[in-house]
Amino acid sequence: MNIFKLYKNKFSEILLSNNYQCNFSKLTVEPPRDPAFGDLAYNAPLILSSNLKKKPLEIGSDISLLIKNNFSEFESVELVKPGFINLKLKKDFWFNFLSAFGDNKDMLILEKKNINIEYVSANPTGPLHVGHCRGAIYGDVLANLLNFVGNKVTKEYYINDYGNQIHMFAKSVYARLLEINEKVPFPSDQGLYPGDYLKDIAKNLINKNVIQNLSNYDAIKDQIGTMAMNEAMLMIKNDLFSLGIKHDVFVSEKELVSRNLVEKTIEILREKNCIYEGILAKPKGNENEDWEPRSQLLFKSTDFGDDIDRALKKSDGTWTYFANDVAYHAYKLERKFDKYINVLGADHAGYLKRLKACMDALSNFTSDFECKVCQLVKLYKSGEPYKMSKRAGDFITAKELVEAVGVDAVRFMMIYRSNDSQLDFDFDLVTDKTKDNPVFYVQYASARIHSILGKVKFNEKDFDKKNLNLLNTDVEIDLIKKLSLWSKCLEVSSKNLEPHRIPYYLYDLASSFHSFWNLGKENSDYKIIENKDSNLVQARIFLLNKILLTLKSGLGILGVTAPKSM
RNA sequence: GCGCCCGUAGCUCAGCUGGAUAGAGCAUCGGUUUUCUAAACCGAGGGUCGCAUGUUCGAAUCAUGCCGGGCGCACCA
């Protein structure tokens, strides 16, 4: 239950029934900046004043009175200077709140949506590297979050298993096959994929013993390409698995092409008058010597907010990558989702507008399509930038990262910053077992609670909830109030697609808990289980259970474990 | 030159889509342990929210223009 939203709605009803008119969406009920002001701050007098042409404080006294007369749960209703109404809830309210507290799963949205989220979509030419990790985890956590609050989510991966890069990939694997079988040195000057993992792929192909006629490349190149790509996809799925990621749907570009979906989609755009033959201007500031004016089949993406129109056909007459991608997005639309999310890396941010343009064109502006861009990750080791070797192909893989620091740390830290900000990832910090390491700090709270729960018998069914009013001290009430922010956190995170708010909330909750825990050291009244009053012990265990429930839910969304001991 | 992102404490970043005296962590300084997990807690100092206009009751938040940093910029994917 989001109490802020609840009271916003309740107050709006009261205003309406008393003939107050305004833009109700501008009214807010929020926790005040300073807890001394109370539990809720209502801004209605400020918003209404311009409508009614009266001073906020004048209007405020009327509204305060309405609230006092209609609600009994407020200890105080106070009208203050610019025009806020500060409300303080009685302790009984918080005991009731705690008594009914759940994990908020499926509770938060009225409109449940069928959502498609595409993320990772790394090329099937090798394992995932560190650069892929952030988008992969962001997409995955976002999917978990949207699912948690009640949506139906389809996690999708688009496989670029078509086009020139696959030819290069097949050639590269072929060169490795020759290297292994015929001792032909691997050529370094042909732009082939250099990574060592190609040797593994080649070895696997040899072990399967299905490639005949190794000397005739043209005869076997398609076979090699397909098999090598399957090997690479296995690597990728394996890497994703080690990151805790599992997609629901894999869509193959090759398959879309073979179903003639590209031609069909371009025809649809042509009927909508979005296609023409034209010449693009030379981009300024880009000293490309090979540039020459060229007449091409173009998509009129400028009609849909893009900066320039985009090429659909290459000079050799084949479709561009973008043309295939338009077809892919038509295929997404065909499957009729309520919302489409696409997670891209910063290096593909320039691609965003044309994707949005093609979705708008194909759906006549009816599709709810949102691209989220993850900025770059900078690696550090003990505070020093950790440079990857410039030698091509020598990159840190996702798997190596997970093996070095553990999947919990990778997932937590990758989501710990807003996706719009660059992220510093320090190898050493995330493996520290101190409070400097936020992953540890939150998990430690879980371990501490488990440690207590193992020492006391507690059964929620036998617990008399009337005893919750023994949680009478400010710190205990503050902990309950902290729990009330969880649903707000979920709501804001999912509405704005900003999962980074979750680890922040969990850190905050863990901090309040650690603080409470330590009070027992100076004042034995605050000891949780070594306490004479057994009803109080039970009430505190009830509270700890709810804190743990929240930690588990939050960490669950992040895909991070909530350990029982550490 | 154009597009996207960022600019908040010495450092790394939050800031609930316009609210009250701008918050955390690290770092610095000082305190707490015969322990229900000190792998923790408590306290102190530290700010022209890059700069400038504008919008209004009210701006770190919105708009415009600068300055600085990152990413990208015809037929690759």
XYZ file of C-alpha atoms (C1' of nucleotides) in Angstrom:
643
model
C 0.000 0.000 0.000
C 1.389 3.371 -1.008
C 0.087 5.634 1.742
C 1.102 8.795 -0.097
C -0.974 7.906 -3.114
C -3.765 6.685 -0.865
C -4.095 10.003 0.947
C -3.645 12.024 -2.204
C -6.699 10.269 -3.610
C -8.677 10.502 -0.376
C -7.965 14.228 -0.091
C -8.920 14.812 -3.721
C -12.290 13.199 -3.061
C -12.877 15.526 -0.136
C -11.900 18.561 -2.219
C -14.208 17.504 -5.043
C -17.176 16.952 -2.792
C -16.618 20.441 -1.416
C -16.542 22.016 -4.861
C -12.857 22.762 -5.088
C -11.654 22.884 -8.696
C -8.075 22.646 -9.908
C -5.690 20.510 -11.849
C -5.744 17.566 -9.479
C -2.659 15.972 -10.995
C -0.574 18.826 -9.575
C -1.570 17.991 -6.028
C 0.989 15.996 -4.103
C 1.148 14.140 -0.830
C 4.763 13.413 -0.009
C 7.089 12.781 2.879
C 8.360 16.207 3.974
C 12.043 16.943 3.685
C 12.395 17.306 7.400
C 10.744 14.511 9.451
C 10.084 17.091 12.166
C 7.374 18.500 9.901
C 5.399 15.290 10.183
C 4.680 12.278 8.007
C 2.830 13.761 5.064
C 3.045 17.128 3.339
C 0.099 18.284 1.218
C 0.538 21.147 -1.247
C -3.128 21.820 -2.091
C -3.253 25.428 -0.776
C -0.364 26.426 -3.071
C -1.945 24.837 -6.124
C -5.443 26.119 -5.425
C -4.398 29.673 -4.708
C -3.894 30.715 -8.323
C -7.253 29.194 -9.304
C -9.204 30.788 -6.492
C -7.196 34.021 -6.483
C -6.856 33.795 -2.736
C -3.810 33.537 -0.535
C -2.592 29.982 0.129
C -2.829 30.355 3.891
C -6.455 31.472 3.625
C -7.422 28.424 1.562
C -5.229 26.242 3.724
C -7.140 26.846 6.898
C -10.349 25.664 5.237
C -8.734 22.551 3.844
C -7.031 21.776 7.143
C -10.410 21.891 8.786
C -11.897 19.562 6.184
C -9.121 17.076 6.799
C -9.498 17.297 10.569
C -13.226 16.685 10.296
C -12.996 13.766 7.892
C -10.036 11.805 9.227
C -9.370 10.595 12.721
C -5.926 9.079 12.154
C -3.991 12.343 12.232
C -2.360 13.419 15.444
C -1.776 16.891 14.041
C -2.797 18.895 10.982
C -0.658 21.965 10.642
C -0.778 24.747 8.077
C 2.670 26.280 7.513
C 4.254 29.208 5.786
C 4.332 29.023 2.023
C 1.164 26.947 2.071
C 1.817 23.360 2.983
C -0.366 21.276 5.206
C 1.796 19.046 7.364
C 0.178 15.947 8.759
C 1.368 13.690 11.500
C -0.133 10.232 11.785
C -0.969 8.672 15.126
C 1.137 5.755 16.292
C -1.854 3.442 15.971
C -1.851 4.110 12.257
C 1.698 2.813 12.004
C 0.960 -0.284 14.077
C -1.931 -1.078 11.761
C 0.249 -0.382 8.765
C 2.902 -2.788 9.992
C 0.307 -5.381 10.831
C -0.932 -5.419 7.235
C 2.459 -4.984 5.592
C 3.240 -7.304 2.679
C 5.849 -7.315 -0.041
C 3.720 -5.134 -2.355
C 3.988 -7.654 -5.140
C 1.341 -7.198 -7.832
C -0.312 -4.527 -5.710
C 0.832 -1.322 -7.200
C -0.602 -0.711 -10.592
C -4.153 -0.656 -11.784
C -3.292 -1.065 -15.409
C -1.368 -4.287 -15.930
C 0.514 -4.221 -19.195
C 1.925 -6.746 -21.585
C 5.486 -5.515 -22.029
C 8.226 -6.509 -24.445
C 11.743 -5.675 -23.356
C 14.671 -6.218 -25.694
C 18.124 -6.225 -24.169
C 21.666 -7.550 -24.725
C 21.152 -8.500 -28.406
C 24.943 -8.818 -28.693
C 26.288 -10.045 -32.013
C 26.631 -13.834 -32.142
C 30.319 -13.666 -32.955
C 31.848 -14.169 -29.540
C 31.364 -14.141 -25.792
C 29.895 -11.221 -23.862
C 32.425 -8.706 -22.637
C 32.272 -6.242 -19.781
C 30.753 -3.577 -21.981
C 27.656 -5.698 -22.459
C 27.149 -6.290 -18.753
C 25.543 -3.047 -17.743
C 22.824 -3.052 -20.379
C 22.259 -6.752 -19.801
C 21.741 -6.313 -16.079
C 19.795 -3.092 -16.418
C 17.409 -4.794 -18.832
C 17.099 -7.844 -16.658
C 16.426 -5.935 -13.442
C 13.952 -3.722 -15.233
C 12.164 -6.829 -16.468
C 12.096 -8.249 -12.927
C 10.807 -4.961 -11.564
C 8.038 -4.541 -14.120
C 7.047 -8.121 -13.550
C 7.102 -7.673 -9.784
C 4.649 -4.784 -9.863
C 2.205 -6.849 -11.868
C 2.974 -6.610 -15.579
C 3.460 -9.481 -17.961
C 6.981 -9.154 -19.324
C 8.593 -10.826 -22.326
C 12.395 -10.718 -22.265
C 13.683 -10.703 -25.804
C 17.038 -11.089 -27.559
C 17.503 -10.144 -31.217
C 20.198 -12.238 -32.886
C 22.049 -10.460 -35.682
C 22.860 -13.692 -37.444
C 22.812 -12.255 -40.935
C 24.965 -10.100 -43.175
C 28.566 -9.246 -43.671
C 29.781 -9.754 -40.129
C 28.699 -13.363 -40.270
C 30.758 -13.870 -43.417
C 33.765 -12.395 -41.649
C 33.048 -14.580 -38.681
C 32.857 -17.709 -40.823
C 36.120 -16.730 -42.519
C 37.760 -16.240 -39.153
C 36.683 -19.641 -37.915
C 37.796 -21.173 -41.203
C 41.242 -19.648 -40.716
C 41.386 -21.241 -37.270
C 40.326 -24.585 -38.698
C 43.173 -24.402 -41.205
C 45.517 -23.334 -38.461
C 44.667 -26.344 -36.340
C 44.348 -28.973 -39.022
C 46.870 -27.829 -41.615
C 49.195 -25.605 -39.589
C 48.382 -22.607 -41.794
C 49.289 -19.453 -39.814
C 46.338 -17.278 -38.827
C 46.405 -14.139 -41.022
C 46.452 -10.908 -39.052
C 45.944 -8.495 -41.931
C 42.503 -9.418 -43.241
C 40.322 -7.854 -40.586
C 39.369 -11.235 -39.166
C 38.113 -11.699 -35.604
C 41.286 -12.202 -33.585
C 40.043 -13.566 -30.264
C 41.292 -16.844 -28.871
C 37.762 -18.061 -28.326
C 37.613 -18.715 -32.076
C 40.085 -21.531 -31.535
C 37.652 -23.133 -29.114
C 34.846 -22.814 -31.591
C 37.019 -24.326 -34.322
C 38.011 -27.201 -32.050
C 34.387 -27.896 -31.262
C 33.580 -28.031 -34.961
C 36.432 -30.448 -35.532
C 35.307 -32.625 -32.646
C 31.852 -32.848 -34.102
C 33.500 -34.193 -37.216
C 30.858 -33.010 -39.649
C 32.829 -30.701 -41.903
C 33.947 -32.371 -45.093
C 36.103 -30.965 -47.855
C 37.988 -28.432 -45.784
C 39.924 -27.165 -48.768
C 36.875 -25.793 -50.577
C 35.792 -22.750 -48.560
C 32.918 -21.724 -50.817
C 31.324 -25.141 -50.455
C 31.378 -25.109 -46.679
C 31.230 -21.457 -45.680
C 27.496 -21.439 -44.967
C 27.805 -24.562 -42.896
C 30.723 -23.117 -40.951
C 28.918 -19.822 -40.462
C 25.801 -21.455 -39.090
C 27.625 -23.895 -36.863
C 30.071 -21.306 -35.565
C 27.240 -18.933 -34.807
C 25.422 -21.611 -32.880
C 28.591 -22.179 -30.896
C 28.876 -18.451 -30.224
C 25.246 -18.253 -29.118
C 25.892 -21.106 -26.712
C 28.804 -19.113 -25.281
C 26.605 -16.053 -24.939
C 23.776 -17.948 -23.304
C 26.298 -19.465 -20.975
C 27.656 -16.025 -20.104
C 24.123 -14.726 -19.574
C 23.437 -17.675 -17.324
C 26.447 -16.819 -15.195
C 24.999 -13.297 -14.881
C 21.655 -14.791 -13.839
C 19.917 -13.790 -17.056
C 17.530 -15.896 -19.074
C 15.600 -14.520 -22.036
C 12.152 -15.785 -22.996
C 12.415 -15.232 -26.723
C 15.264 -15.215 -29.229
C 14.428 -13.664 -32.591
C 16.705 -14.473 -35.514
C 17.409 -11.793 -38.105
C 18.193 -14.487 -40.625
C 14.786 -16.006 -40.142
C 13.018 -12.676 -40.598
C 14.927 -12.195 -43.839
C 14.102 -15.663 -45.094
C 10.422 -15.041 -44.421
C 10.621 -11.994 -46.721
C 9.530 -9.810 -43.864
C 11.872 -7.030 -44.962
C 10.249 -6.644 -48.387
C 6.801 -6.807 -46.835
C 7.614 -4.171 -44.253
C 9.211 -1.794 -46.755
C 6.055 -2.178 -48.871
C 3.955 -1.131 -45.903
C 6.114 1.949 -45.446
C 5.913 2.689 -49.150
C 2.125 2.682 -48.929
C 2.418 5.145 -46.075
C 4.519 7.390 -48.313
C 7.580 7.051 -46.131
C 9.933 5.684 -48.771
C 11.751 7.510 -51.566
C 14.834 7.353 -53.732
C 17.209 10.164 -52.806
C 20.701 11.393 -52.053
C 21.898 12.116 -48.540
C 24.051 15.169 -47.863
C 27.626 14.687 -46.784
C 27.877 14.796 -42.995
C 29.746 17.851 -41.737
C 32.856 17.526 -39.660
C 33.337 13.940 -40.699
C 36.337 13.838 -43.034
C 35.474 10.703 -44.876
C 37.476 10.556 -48.106
C 35.427 7.730 -49.537
C 32.282 9.772 -49.449
C 30.462 10.252 -52.724
C 26.915 11.332 -53.511
C 24.763 8.279 -54.036
C 21.148 7.732 -54.879
C 19.606 5.289 -52.409
C 16.332 3.958 -51.162
C 15.617 6.064 -48.077
C 13.206 6.058 -45.150
C 11.732 9.483 -44.447
C 12.577 9.324 -40.760
C 12.811 13.126 -40.552
C 9.003 13.116 -40.699
C 9.145 11.320 -37.354
C 11.707 13.417 -35.537
C 14.987 11.972 -36.812
C 17.849 14.251 -37.842
C 18.358 12.856 -41.334
C 16.609 10.285 -43.496
C 18.048 6.784 -43.315
C 19.319 4.425 -45.977
C 17.488 1.141 -46.495
C 19.528 -0.288 -49.343
C 23.254 -0.537 -49.819
C 24.960 0.274 -53.111
C 25.187 -3.429 -53.902
C 21.392 -3.622 -53.753
C 21.123 -5.569 -50.488
C 19.211 -4.316 -47.472
C 20.972 -2.318 -44.798
C 21.095 -3.476 -41.219
C 18.517 -0.815 -40.459
C 16.082 -2.160 -43.071
C 16.205 -5.529 -41.357
C 15.729 -3.842 -38.041
C 12.630 -2.059 -39.326
C 11.268 -5.462 -40.248
C 12.155 -6.770 -36.819
C 10.225 -3.957 -35.189
C 7.271 -4.605 -37.461
C 7.447 -8.156 -36.151
C 7.396 -6.817 -32.597
C 4.299 -4.769 -33.398
C 2.677 -7.771 -35.015
C 2.801 -9.532 -31.661
C 0.852 -6.668 -30.094
C 2.409 -5.618 -26.820
C 1.122 -2.683 -24.749
C 4.626 -1.357 -24.316
C 7.985 -1.875 -25.995
C 11.279 -1.199 -24.247
C 14.652 -1.320 -25.932
C 17.879 -1.180 -23.939
C 20.864 0.173 -25.840
C 24.513 0.899 -25.031
C 25.823 4.461 -25.184
C 27.641 3.698 -28.420
C 24.286 2.994 -30.077
C 22.484 6.047 -28.749
C 22.591 7.603 -32.218
C 20.367 4.773 -33.371
C 17.524 5.649 -31.036
C 15.730 8.268 -33.090
C 15.455 6.150 -36.209
C 14.073 3.234 -34.215
C 11.472 5.463 -32.622
C 10.744 6.876 -36.085
C 10.132 3.471 -37.610
C 7.884 2.438 -34.716
C 5.860 5.633 -35.091
C 5.624 5.209 -38.856
C 4.588 1.564 -38.679
C 2.057 2.058 -35.898
C 0.763 5.513 -36.881
C 2.100 6.906 -33.613
C 0.063 4.476 -31.531
C 2.874 2.335 -30.110
C 4.312 2.954 -26.675
C 8.002 2.579 -27.466
C 10.807 3.631 -25.183
C 14.556 3.328 -25.642
C 16.773 3.371 -22.583
C 20.468 4.043 -23.029
C 23.082 2.772 -20.594
C 26.186 4.938 -20.379
C 29.687 3.478 -20.344
C 31.312 1.596 -17.498
C 34.816 2.584 -16.458
C 36.776 -0.174 -14.782
C 39.017 0.509 -11.804
C 41.286 -1.560 -9.632
C 42.114 -0.076 -6.231
C 41.193 3.377 -7.459
C 43.385 3.173 -10.585
C 41.834 2.972 -14.056
C 41.973 -0.595 -15.254
C 42.913 -0.526 -18.909
C 42.205 -3.343 -21.202
C 45.035 -4.175 -23.541
C 44.699 -2.434 -26.863
C 45.680 -5.569 -28.673
C 42.547 -6.390 -30.575
C 40.471 -9.182 -29.169
C 41.952 -8.975 -25.714
C 38.974 -7.868 -23.659
C 37.648 -8.769 -20.270
C 34.684 -11.071 -20.658
C 31.534 -10.967 -18.616
C 32.413 -14.386 -17.308
C 35.816 -13.262 -16.064
C 34.192 -10.358 -14.278
C 31.703 -12.656 -12.553
C 34.459 -15.103 -11.611
C 36.525 -12.260 -10.146
C 33.908 -10.591 -7.953
C 30.782 -12.760 -7.929
C 27.462 -12.326 -9.628
C 25.842 -10.526 -6.669
C 28.416 -7.737 -6.720
C 28.260 -7.352 -10.486
C 24.486 -7.127 -10.548
C 24.195 -4.797 -7.570
C 26.885 -2.369 -8.694
C 25.796 -2.273 -12.326
C 22.359 -1.121 -11.242
C 23.557 1.162 -8.435
C 23.786 4.241 -10.666
C 21.279 5.913 -12.926
C 21.554 4.426 -16.417
C 22.120 7.953 -17.753
C 25.314 8.428 -15.735
C 28.654 6.852 -16.417
C 29.571 4.195 -13.909
C 32.837 3.517 -12.135
C 33.289 -0.135 -11.334
C 36.100 -0.933 -8.918
C 37.145 -4.586 -8.812
C 38.489 -4.334 -5.297
C 35.777 -2.292 -3.652
C 33.023 -4.722 -4.559
C 34.795 -7.643 -2.936
C 35.498 -5.750 0.302
C 33.773 -7.162 3.333
C 33.137 -3.799 4.919
C 30.381 -1.244 4.909
C 32.294 0.643 2.191
C 30.903 -1.985 -0.100
C 27.149 -1.400 -0.516
C 26.502 -4.955 -1.669
C 28.010 -6.334 1.460
C 26.271 -3.803 3.656
C 22.791 -4.714 2.461
C 23.467 -8.442 2.504
C 24.906 -8.185 5.996
C 21.597 -6.800 7.227
C 19.914 -9.916 5.865
C 22.457 -12.148 7.595
C 22.030 -10.359 10.911
C 18.270 -10.697 10.830
C 18.514 -14.371 9.956
C 20.913 -14.841 12.839
C 18.290 -13.499 15.254
C 15.412 -15.374 13.721
C 17.320 -18.590 14.255
C 17.467 -17.928 17.984
C 13.822 -17.267 18.775
C 10.654 -19.193 18.194
C 8.201 -17.113 16.247
C 5.048 -18.032 14.403
C 3.139 -15.255 12.715
C -0.144 -17.155 13.042
C 0.154 -17.364 16.809
C 1.308 -13.779 17.150
C -1.196 -11.356 18.649
C -0.888 -8.246 16.518
C -2.172 -6.088 19.326
C 1.306 -6.423 20.770
C 2.689 -4.339 17.923
C 1.813 -1.269 19.982
C 4.755 -2.214 22.185
C 6.985 -0.946 19.354
C 6.610 2.397 20.953
C 9.970 4.102 20.596
C 10.850 6.621 17.910
C 13.420 4.370 16.278
C 10.909 1.564 15.936
C 8.242 3.848 14.508
C 10.870 5.254 12.147
C 11.645 1.750 10.920
C 7.961 1.192 10.176
C 7.865 4.517 8.337
C 10.888 3.438 6.325
C 8.960 0.343 5.270
C 6.134 2.563 4.074
C 8.509 4.081 1.513
C 9.079 0.738 -0.181
C 5.912 0.848 -2.265
C 6.686 4.417 -3.275
C 10.145 3.340 -4.353
C 8.691 0.530 -6.442
C 6.160 2.832 -8.012
C 8.581 5.559 -8.993
C 11.196 3.050 -10.195
C 8.808 1.169 -12.412
C 6.986 4.216 -13.712
C 10.198 5.933 -14.790
C 12.132 2.764 -15.642
C 14.727 3.704 -13.038
C 15.711 0.563 -11.138
C 18.732 2.273 -9.564
C 16.370 3.604 -6.910
C 15.973 0.103 -5.490
C 19.545 -0.461 -4.275
C 19.466 3.056 -2.809
C 16.317 2.265 -0.890
C 17.702 -1.068 0.289
C 20.878 0.623 1.469
C 18.819 3.118 3.398
C 16.658 0.420 4.967
C 19.722 -1.647 5.872
C 21.283 1.418 7.432
C 18.226 2.063 9.631
C 18.251 -1.547 10.676
C 21.973 -1.641 11.563
C 21.450 1.510 13.539
C 18.552 -0.024 15.488
C 20.552 -3.172 16.111
C 23.411 -1.250 17.671
C 21.196 0.589 20.126
C 21.071 -2.572 22.218
C 24.776 -2.228 22.965
C 24.332 0.948 24.965
C 20.851 0.384 26.300
C 19.733 -3.166 27.013
C 16.066 -2.115 26.641
C 16.765 -2.119 22.925
C 18.102 -5.647 22.844
C 15.923 -7.597 20.503
C 15.872 -11.068 22.000
C 17.601 -10.711 25.349
C 14.620 -8.890 26.747
C 12.375 -9.602 29.734
C 9.184 -8.647 27.938
C 8.443 -11.645 25.729
C 5.586 -9.867 23.971
C 7.958 -7.082 23.016
C 10.441 -9.640 21.709
C 7.738 -11.164 19.550
C 6.631 -7.762 18.273
C 10.199 -6.896 17.326
C 10.628 -10.220 15.573
C 7.474 -9.421 13.630
C 9.033 -6.113 12.575
C 12.326 -7.773 11.629
C 10.427 -10.285 9.535
C 8.879 -7.441 7.558
C 12.241 -5.764 7.094
C 13.675 -9.041 5.895
C 10.719 -9.545 3.580
C 11.444 -6.174 2.018
C 15.165 -6.828 1.710
C 14.408 -10.153 0.071
C 11.905 -8.637 -2.351
C 14.275 -5.848 -3.306
C 17.327 -8.040 -3.660
C 15.155 -10.512 -5.539
C 14.313 -7.852 -8.103
C 18.004 -7.083 -8.421
C 18.750 -10.780 -8.770
C 21.027 -10.677 -5.728
C 20.916 -13.242 -2.922
C 19.788 -12.425 0.612
C 22.215 -14.614 2.582
C 21.265 -16.355 5.834
C 24.749 -16.004 7.228
C 28.005 -14.387 6.240
C 29.227 21.274 -37.378
C 24.962 18.019 -35.604
C 22.635 14.488 -32.046
C 22.365 11.914 -27.151
C 24.233 11.789 -21.945
C 26.696 14.103 -17.799
C 28.296 18.669 -14.712
C 25.584 18.919 -7.042
C 30.787 18.580 -0.668
C 38.099 17.051 -1.726
C 36.298 12.011 -4.492
C 31.974 8.764 -6.327
C 26.966 9.869 -6.733
C 21.310 10.386 -4.943
C 17.725 14.121 -5.068
C 10.721 11.095 -5.152
C 9.438 14.695 -12.976
C 8.590 22.448 -9.549
C 8.413 22.597 -3.033
C 10.298 24.210 2.926
C 17.159 25.047 5.975
C 20.180 20.686 -0.926
C 21.334 14.683 1.013
C 24.275 9.708 1.246
C 28.879 6.904 0.974
C 34.218 7.420 0.694
C 38.130 10.518 2.543
C 39.440 13.764 7.179
C 38.852 14.439 12.629
C 36.700 12.534 17.345
C 33.979 8.686 20.158
C 31.510 3.391 21.087
C 33.167 -3.467 21.769
C 33.791 -8.376 28.943
C 29.014 -8.509 21.354
C 21.389 -10.824 20.327
C 27.400 -10.942 14.042
C 32.271 -4.175 15.795
C 32.200 -7.467 8.749
C 28.743 -2.687 12.886
C 27.243 2.039 15.266
C 27.318 7.455 16.971
C 29.159 12.526 16.299
C 31.860 16.847 13.715
C 33.614 19.816 9.768
C 32.846 20.384 4.506
C 28.255 23.572 -0.990
C 27.790 30.255 -5.426
C 23.859 22.700 -7.286
C 29.231 24.615 -14.239
C 27.819 30.085 -15.863
C 23.912 33.517 -17.468
C 19.085 34.983 -18.636
C 13.896 33.581 -18.540
C 9.053 31.011 -16.864
C 6.068 31.838 -11.196
C 4.006 32.149 -5.123
C 8.687 28.906 -5.383
C 14.076 26.357 -9.762
C 19.489 21.664 -8.438
C 14.817 20.198 -11.058
C 11.475 23.346 -16.595
C 13.068 26.719 -21.326
C 16.927 29.262 -24.139
C 22.091 30.458 -24.763
C 27.084 29.744 -23.456
C 31.414 26.768 -20.906
C 33.551 21.921 -19.720
C 33.688 16.251 -20.096
C 31.910 11.377 -22.415
C 29.642 8.655 -26.614
C 28.159 8.664 -31.638
C 27.600 10.845 -36.558
C 26.489 8.261 -45.022
C 26.363 1.957 -48.116
C 29.416 -1.837 -41.097
C 26.389 -4.320 -37.543
